[in-house]
Coordinates of C-alpha atoms and ligand atoms in Angstrom, one line a residue:
M1 CA 24.4 -26.8 -25.8
S2 CA 21.3 -24.7 -25.2
Q3 CA 21.8 -21.6 -23.0
K4 CA 18.7 -22.2 -20.9
S5 CA 18.4 -19.6 -18.1
P6 CA 18.7 -21.0 -14.6
I7 CA 15.8 -18.8 -13.6
S8 CA 12.3 -20.3 -13.7
S9 CA 10.0 -18.5 -16.2
R10 CA 7.6 -17.8 -13.4
I11 CA 10.1 -15.9 -11.4
A12 CA 11.8 -14.3 -14.4
Q13 CA 8.7 -12.4 -15.2
V14 CA 8.5 -10.7 -11.8
E15 CA 9.9 -7.1 -11.9
E16 CA 11.9 -5.5 -9.3
S17 CA 9.9 -3.2 -7.0
A18 CA 10.5 0.2 -8.6
T19 CA 9.8 2.1 -5.4
L20 CA 12.3 0.1 -3.4
A21 CA 14.8 0.5 -6.3
I22 CA 14.5 4.3 -6.4
D23 CA 14.8 4.5 -2.6
A24 CA 17.9 2.3 -2.7
K25 CA 19.4 4.5 -5.5
A26 CA 18.8 7.7 -3.5
K27 CA 20.2 6.2 -0.3
S28 CA 23.4 5.0 -2.1
L29 CA 23.9 8.4 -3.8
K30 CA 23.5 10.0 -0.3
A31 CA 26.0 7.5 1.1
S32 CA 28.5 8.6 -1.6
G33 CA 28.2 12.2 -0.5
V34 CA 25.6 13.6 -2.9
D35 CA 23.0 15.7 -1.1
V36 CA 20.0 13.8 -2.4
I37 CA 16.5 14.5 -1.1
G38 CA 14.3 11.4 -1.3
F39 CA 10.6 11.6 -2.0
G40 CA 10.6 7.9 -2.8
A41 CA 10.1 6.2 0.6
G42 CA 6.8 4.5 1.4
E43 CA 7.4 4.7 5.2
P44 CA 6.8 7.1 8.0
D45 CA 9.9 9.1 9.1
F46 CA 8.9 8.7 12.8
P47 CA 10.4 6.2 15.2
T48 CA 8.0 3.4 16.5
P49 CA 6.3 4.7 19.7
E50 CA 8.4 3.9 22.8
F51 CA 5.8 1.7 24.6
I52 CA 5.8 -0.6 21.6
V53 CA 9.6 -0.9 21.6
E54 CA 9.4 -1.6 25.4
A55 CA 7.0 -4.5 24.8
A56 CA 9.5 -5.9 22.3
I57 CA 12.4 -5.6 24.7
K58 CA 10.4 -7.5 27.3
A59 CA 9.4 -10.1 24.8
A60 CA 13.0 -10.7 23.8
Q61 CA 14.0 -11.4 27.4
D62 CA 11.2 -14.0 27.9
P63 CA 12.5 -17.5 26.8
K64 CA 9.0 -18.6 25.7
N65 CA 9.4 -16.2 22.8
H66 CA 12.6 -18.0 21.7
K67 CA 10.8 -21.0 20.4
Y68 CA 8.5 -21.9 17.4
T69 CA 5.0 -20.8 17.9
P70 CA 1.9 -21.5 15.8
A71 CA 2.5 -20.8 12.1
I72 CA -0.7 -18.6 11.8
G73 CA 0.4 -16.4 14.6
L74 CA 0.2 -16.0 18.4
L75 CA -3.4 -16.4 19.8
E76 CA -2.9 -13.1 21.8
L77 CA -2.1 -11.2 18.6
R78 CA -5.0 -12.8 16.6
E79 CA -7.3 -11.8 19.5
A80 CA -5.9 -8.3 19.5
I81 CA -6.5 -8.1 15.7
S82 CA -10.0 -9.3 16.2
L83 CA -10.7 -6.6 18.8
K84 CA -9.1 -3.9 16.7
T85 CA -11.2 -4.9 13.7
R86 CA -14.3 -4.6 15.8
R87 CA -13.1 -1.2 17.3
D88 CA -12.1 0.4 14.0
S89 CA -14.4 -1.3 11.4
G90 CA -17.4 -2.6 13.5
L91 CA -16.7 -6.1 12.1
E92 CA -16.8 -9.3 14.0
F93 CA -14.2 -11.9 13.1
S94 CA -12.9 -14.9 15.2
P95 CA -9.2 -15.1 15.8
N96 CA -9.6 -18.4 13.9
Q97 CA -10.1 -16.5 10.7
I98 CA -6.8 -14.5 11.1
I99 CA -3.3 -15.3 9.9
V100 CA -0.4 -13.1 11.1
T101 CA 2.0 -12.5 8.2
N102 CA 5.4 -11.0 7.4
G103 CA 3.9 -7.5 6.8
G104 CA 0.9 -6.6 4.7
K105 CA 2.8 -7.5 1.6
H106 CA 3.0 -11.2 2.7
A107 CA -0.7 -11.2 3.5
I108 CA -1.3 -10.0 -0.1
F109 CA 1.0 -12.7 -1.4
N110 CA -0.9 -15.4 0.6
T111 CA -4.2 -14.1 -0.5
I112 CA -3.4 -14.0 -4.2
M113 CA -1.6 -17.4 -4.2
T114 CA -4.6 -18.9 -2.4
L115 CA -7.3 -17.5 -4.7
V116 CA -5.8 -17.1 -8.1
D117 CA -5.5 -20.0 -10.6
E118 CA -3.7 -20.2 -13.9
G119 CA -5.5 -17.8 -16.3
D120 CA -7.8 -16.2 -13.7
E121 CA -8.2 -12.4 -14.3
V122 CA -7.8 -10.0 -11.5
L123 CA -9.1 -6.4 -11.8
I124 CA -6.8 -3.8 -10.5
P125 CA -7.7 -0.1 -10.7
S126 CA -4.8 1.8 -12.0
P127 CA -2.8 3.7 -10.9
Y128 CA -2.0 0.7 -8.7
W129 CA 0.5 -0.3 -6.1
T130 CA 3.3 -1.9 -8.0
T131 CA 3.2 -5.2 -6.0
Y132 CA -0.3 -6.3 -7.0
P133 CA 0.1 -7.1 -10.7
E134 CA 3.5 -8.8 -10.1
L135 CA 2.0 -11.2 -7.5
V136 CA -0.9 -11.9 -9.8
K137 CA 1.5 -12.9 -12.5
L138 CA 3.5 -15.0 -10.1
A139 CA 0.3 -16.9 -9.3
G140 CA -0.2 -17.6 -13.0
G141 CA -3.1 -15.1 -13.2
V142 CA -3.7 -12.2 -15.5
P143 CA -3.6 -8.7 -14.0
V144 CA -6.2 -6.5 -15.7
A145 CA -5.6 -2.8 -15.1
V146 CA -8.8 -0.7 -15.1
P147 CA -7.6 2.9 -15.8
T148 CA -8.8 5.9 -13.8
S149 CA -7.7 9.5 -14.2
I150 CA -7.5 12.7 -12.3
R151 CA -11.1 13.6 -13.6
E152 CA -12.6 10.8 -11.5
G153 CA -10.2 11.4 -8.6
Y154 CA -8.4 8.2 -9.5
K155 CA -11.4 6.0 -8.4
V156 CA -13.2 3.3 -10.3
T157 CA -17.0 3.1 -10.6
P158 CA -19.2 0.1 -11.5
Q159 CA -19.6 1.7 -15.0
A160 CA -15.9 1.8 -15.5
L161 CA -15.4 -1.8 -14.3
E162 CA -18.3 -3.4 -16.3
P163 CA -16.5 -3.7 -19.7
Y164 CA -13.5 -5.4 -18.0
I165 CA -15.6 -8.3 -16.6
T166 CA -15.2 -11.6 -18.4
E167 CA -15.9 -15.3 -17.5
R168 CA -12.4 -15.5 -16.1
T169 CA -12.7 -12.5 -13.7
K170 CA -12.1 -13.9 -10.2
L171 CA -10.9 -11.1 -8.0
F172 CA -11.1 -7.3 -7.5
I173 CA -8.4 -5.5 -5.5
H174 CA -9.6 -2.6 -3.5
V175 CA -7.4 -0.1 -1.6
S176 CA -8.6 3.0 0.1
P177 CA -6.8 5.2 1.0
S178 CA -4.7 4.4 -2.1
N179 CA -1.0 4.1 -2.8
P180 CA 0.0 5.9 -5.0
T181 CA -2.8 8.4 -5.4
G182 CA -4.0 9.0 -1.8
A183 CA -7.6 8.7 -3.1
V184 CA -10.2 7.7 -0.5
Y185 CA -13.6 6.2 -1.6
S186 CA -16.6 8.0 0.0
P187 CA -19.2 5.9 1.9
E188 CA -21.5 6.2 -1.2
E189 CA -18.8 5.2 -3.6
T190 CA -17.8 2.3 -1.4
F191 CA -21.4 1.1 -1.3
D192 CA -21.9 1.3 -5.0
L193 CA -18.7 -0.5 -5.7
G194 CA -19.4 -3.2 -3.1
R195 CA -22.9 -3.9 -4.4
F196 CA -21.6 -4.2 -7.9
L197 CA -18.9 -6.7 -6.9
L198 CA -21.5 -8.7 -5.0
D199 CA -23.8 -8.8 -8.0
K200 CA -21.0 -10.0 -10.2
G201 CA -20.0 -12.7 -7.7
L202 CA -16.4 -11.6 -7.6
W203 CA -13.9 -12.2 -4.8
V204 CA -12.5 -9.0 -3.2
M205 CA -9.2 -8.4 -1.5
T206 CA -9.4 -5.1 0.5
D207 CA -6.1 -3.6 1.5
E208 CA -6.7 -1.5 4.6
I209 CA -3.1 -0.6 5.4
Y210 CA -3.6 3.2 5.3
E211 CA -7.0 3.1 7.0
H212 CA -6.0 5.6 9.8
L213 CA -4.1 8.0 7.6
T214 CA -6.9 10.3 6.3
Y215 CA -7.1 14.1 6.6
D216 CA -9.6 16.9 7.1
E217 CA -13.0 15.4 7.8
V218 CA -12.5 12.4 5.5
K219 CA -12.7 8.9 7.0
S220 CA -12.0 5.6 5.3
T221 CA -15.0 3.2 4.8
P222 CA -14.3 -0.5 5.1
I223 CA -16.0 -2.2 2.2
L224 CA -17.4 -4.9 4.5
S225 CA -19.0 -2.4 6.9
S226 CA -20.7 -1.0 3.8
V227 CA -21.7 -4.2 2.1
P228 CA -21.6 -7.0 4.8
E229 CA -23.0 -9.5 2.3
L230 CA -19.6 -9.6 0.7
T231 CA -18.1 -11.2 3.8
E232 CA -18.1 -14.7 2.3
R233 CA -16.0 -13.7 -0.6
T234 CA -13.7 -11.0 0.9
V235 CA -10.2 -11.1 2.3
I236 CA -9.1 -8.2 4.4
V237 CA -5.4 -7.4 4.5
N238 CA -3.8 -5.0 6.9
G239 CA -0.8 -4.4 9.1
V240 CA 0.9 -2.2 11.7
A241 CA 3.5 -0.7 9.3
K242 CA 2.0 2.6 8.4
T243 CA -0.3 3.3 11.4
Y244 CA 2.4 2.8 14.0
A245 CA 5.6 3.6 12.1
M246 CA 6.5 -0.1 12.2
T247 CA 7.6 -0.8 8.6
G248 CA 10.7 -2.7 9.8
W249 CA 8.9 -4.9 12.3
R250 CA 7.1 -6.9 9.5
I251 CA 3.7 -7.6 11.0
G252 CA 0.6 -7.8 8.8
W253 CA -2.4 -10.1 8.7
M254 CA -5.2 -11.5 6.6
I255 CA -8.8 -12.1 7.6
S256 CA -10.6 -14.5 5.4
P257 CA -13.6 -16.9 5.2
P258 CA -12.9 -20.4 6.7
Q259 CA -12.1 -22.3 3.5
V260 CA -9.6 -19.7 2.3
H261 CA -8.2 -19.4 5.9
K262 CA -7.5 -23.1 6.0
A263 CA -5.8 -23.2 2.6
A264 CA -3.7 -20.1 3.3
S265 CA -2.7 -21.5 6.7
N266 CA -1.4 -24.6 4.9
L267 CA 0.6 -22.4 2.6
Q268 CA 2.1 -20.4 5.4
S269 CA 3.0 -23.5 7.4
Q270 CA 5.1 -24.7 4.5
V271 CA 6.6 -21.3 3.5
T272 CA 7.4 -19.3 6.6
S273 CA 6.2 -20.9 9.8
N274 CA 5.5 -18.3 12.5
I275 CA 6.6 -14.6 12.1
S276 CA 9.1 -13.4 14.7
N277 CA 7.5 -13.7 18.2
I278 CA 9.3 -10.4 19.3
S279 CA 7.5 -8.4 16.5
Q280 CA 4.2 -10.2 17.2
R281 CA 4.4 -9.2 20.9
A282 CA 5.2 -5.6 19.9
A283 CA 2.2 -5.6 17.6
V284 CA -0.1 -6.8 20.5
A285 CA 1.0 -3.7 22.5
A286 CA 0.4 -1.4 19.5
L287 CA -3.1 -2.8 18.7
L288 CA -4.4 -2.9 22.3
A289 CA -3.4 0.8 22.9
D290 CA -5.7 3.6 21.9
L291 CA -4.9 5.4 18.7
S292 CA -3.6 8.6 20.3
C293 CA 0.0 7.7 19.4
L294 CA -1.0 8.4 15.8
D295 CA -2.0 12.0 16.4
E296 CA 1.4 13.7 16.1
M297 CA 2.3 11.7 13.0
R298 CA -1.0 12.5 11.3
T299 CA -0.8 16.2 12.1
A300 CA 2.7 16.3 10.6
F301 CA 1.6 14.4 7.5
D302 CA -1.4 16.7 7.0
R303 CA 0.8 19.9 7.3
R304 CA 3.3 18.5 4.8
R305 CA 0.5 17.3 2.4
K306 CA -0.8 20.9 2.2
T307 CA 2.7 22.4 1.7
M308 CA 3.5 19.8 -1.0
V309 CA 0.2 20.3 -2.9
A310 CA 0.6 24.1 -2.8
M311 CA 4.2 24.0 -4.0
L312 CA 3.6 21.4 -6.8
S313 CA 0.6 23.4 -8.0
E314 CA 2.8 26.4 -8.6
I315 CA 4.7 24.4 -11.3
D316 CA 3.6 25.1 -14.8
G317 CA 2.6 21.8 -16.5
F318 CA 1.8 19.9 -13.2
N319 CA -1.8 19.1 -12.4
T320 CA -2.1 18.1 -8.8
L321 CA -5.1 16.7 -7.0
E322 CA -5.1 17.1 -3.2
P323 CA -5.0 13.6 -1.8
E324 CA -7.3 12.7 1.1
G325 CA -5.3 9.9 2.6
A326 CA -2.0 7.9 2.8
F327 CA 1.2 10.0 2.5
Y328 CA 1.7 10.4 -1.3
V329 CA 0.9 13.1 -3.9
F330 CA 0.6 12.0 -7.5
P331 CA 0.7 14.9 -9.9
D332 CA -0.1 14.5 -13.5
V333 CA 3.0 16.0 -15.1
S334 CA 2.2 15.4 -18.8
G335 CA 2.0 19.1 -19.3
V336 CA 5.8 19.4 -19.2
F337 CA 6.4 16.8 -21.9
G338 CA 8.1 18.2 -25.0
R339 CA 10.1 20.7 -23.0
S340 CA 13.9 20.7 -22.8
I341 CA 15.4 20.8 -19.4
G342 CA 19.2 21.3 -19.6
D343 CA 20.3 19.1 -22.5
T344 CA 17.4 16.6 -22.1
K345 CA 14.1 16.7 -24.0
V346 CA 11.5 15.3 -21.6
T347 CA 8.9 13.1 -23.2
S348 CA 7.9 10.8 -20.3
S349 CA 7.7 10.7 -16.6
M350 CA 10.6 8.3 -16.6
D351 CA 12.7 11.0 -18.4
L352 CA 11.5 13.6 -15.9
T353 CA 12.4 11.4 -12.9
E354 CA 16.0 11.0 -14.3
V355 CA 16.4 14.7 -15.0
I356 CA 15.1 15.6 -11.5
L357 CA 17.5 13.1 -9.9
E358 CA 20.5 14.2 -12.0
Q359 CA 20.0 17.9 -12.1
A360 CA 18.2 18.7 -8.9
E361 CA 19.4 15.8 -6.8
V362 CA 15.9 14.9 -5.8
A363 CA 14.5 11.3 -6.0
V364 CA 10.8 10.8 -7.1
V365 CA 9.1 7.7 -8.5
P366 CA 7.9 7.7 -12.1
G367 CA 4.2 6.9 -12.7
E368 CA 5.3 4.0 -15.0
A369 CA 5.9 2.0 -11.8
F370 CA 2.2 2.3 -11.0
G371 CA 0.8 1.7 -14.4
A372 CA 0.2 5.4 -14.9
P373 CA 2.8 7.0 -17.2
G374 CA 2.6 10.8 -17.2
H375 CA 2.6 11.1 -13.4
L376 CA 5.1 11.2 -10.5
R377 CA 4.7 9.9 -7.0
L378 CA 6.1 12.0 -4.2
S379 CA 5.9 10.8 -0.6
Y380 CA 5.5 13.4 2.1
A381 CA 6.8 11.2 4.8
L382 CA 10.0 13.2 5.3
A383 CA 11.0 16.2 7.5
D384 CA 9.3 19.5 6.7
S385 CA 12.6 21.3 6.0
A386 CA 13.8 18.6 3.5
L387 CA 10.4 18.5 1.9
V388 CA 10.4 22.3 1.2
E389 CA 14.0 22.3 0.0
G390 CA 13.4 19.3 -2.3
L391 CA 10.3 21.0 -3.8
E392 CA 12.1 24.3 -4.2
R393 CA 14.8 22.4 -6.2
I394 CA 12.2 20.9 -8.5
Q395 CA 10.5 24.3 -8.9
K396 CA 13.7 26.0 -9.8
L397 CA 14.7 23.3 -12.3
L398 CA 11.4 23.4 -14.0
Q399 CA 10.7 27.1 -13.9
G400 CA 14.3 28.1 -14.7
Ligands
PLP501 C1 -1.0 -0.3 -0.6 C2 0.0 -1.0 0.2 N1 -0.4 -2.2 0.7 C3 0.5 -2.9 1.5 C4 1.7 -2.5 1.8 C5 2.6 -3.4 2.6 O1 3.1 -3.0 3.8 P1 4.0 -3.9 4.7 O2 4.4 -5.1 4.0 O3 5.2 -3.0 5.0 O4 3.1 -4.2 5.9 C6 2.1 -1.2 1.3 C7 3.5 -0.7 1.6 O5 4.0 0.1 0.9 C8 1.3 -0.5 0.5 O6 1.6 0.7 0.1

């Protein structure tokens, strides 16, 4: 009898999220008494602002929120998203072009499933967020990584993209600020990229989840504000997770042209129905408030970013670019390869991650998870004291 796997080949090719896996490993070591410091998390260490929590409590007490509501989201929330998009990006979209999803990740899933056909190629600048290529594969598409390096600040240009375009290229994935590099495209870079994508007739998915987390004088530039002509072939994905410290509430959204909206609405109506009404009401409160609740968090992130970059730059063999947005630092660590640390000869960032976890009890994420071997990703969304202690441990291990 054949030993056919019960798992479909489509699902079998999907890899576990490396970032969530590292985070889970660090948390379980911690639970077993090991004093692990985790730089793996992709979430703010702040609680959700109180006024948002209050709105959820009120919503939970109102029986109208105990029932099914429209699969694409509450009209009040879609109106709030429409207003927020005008306020923050200067773009006009009707609530009828918006679908509320189970976090930004689900908006990305809907978008890719709706746009990508068997064999379609999707251009993804690397280093990339680990979820993008996995979802492209799930849709039957072909993820095409377009490499960038520290020299270009981890950003793609039209010249870098040109050789990767084929007859099957359907979609380009844009994210600025970026996870994992923290790179932010300038207005000029965004314009050049947008014009190129327009000329090539490509679809664009623009992931704006970190739009408000930028530092110094840097601001993020929405690609559609820069090149409005792309509107007919662009899907915006966004959510409340990072801006309002609401990762656990699972509210995201997609804004798309009518034909895509209709198809993605059908998909959502079969797969999830509506997202939790309680979370949706909380998101209305978040989006209708001004952005001042972000100030404290952004100030803390900025301070930690500077500390982290300074401390990583002191390590021999690390090459660290100061990120302009999000909450990650992505040092090129290939300069330590070939060295022996304890009993281990380090030849990859995967090796280095293991050595750092075992010998310094510090969790970081290897660049392999982002299509960028030779790097590590460290999140600075953790308390200042833990951040300094964790970096001192890494310094001591690698300098000692
Ligand atoms: C680049 C990027 N996009 C989207 C998301 C999805 O966020 P969520 O599903 O929590 O809203 C994340 C979360 O880590 C991210 O880093």
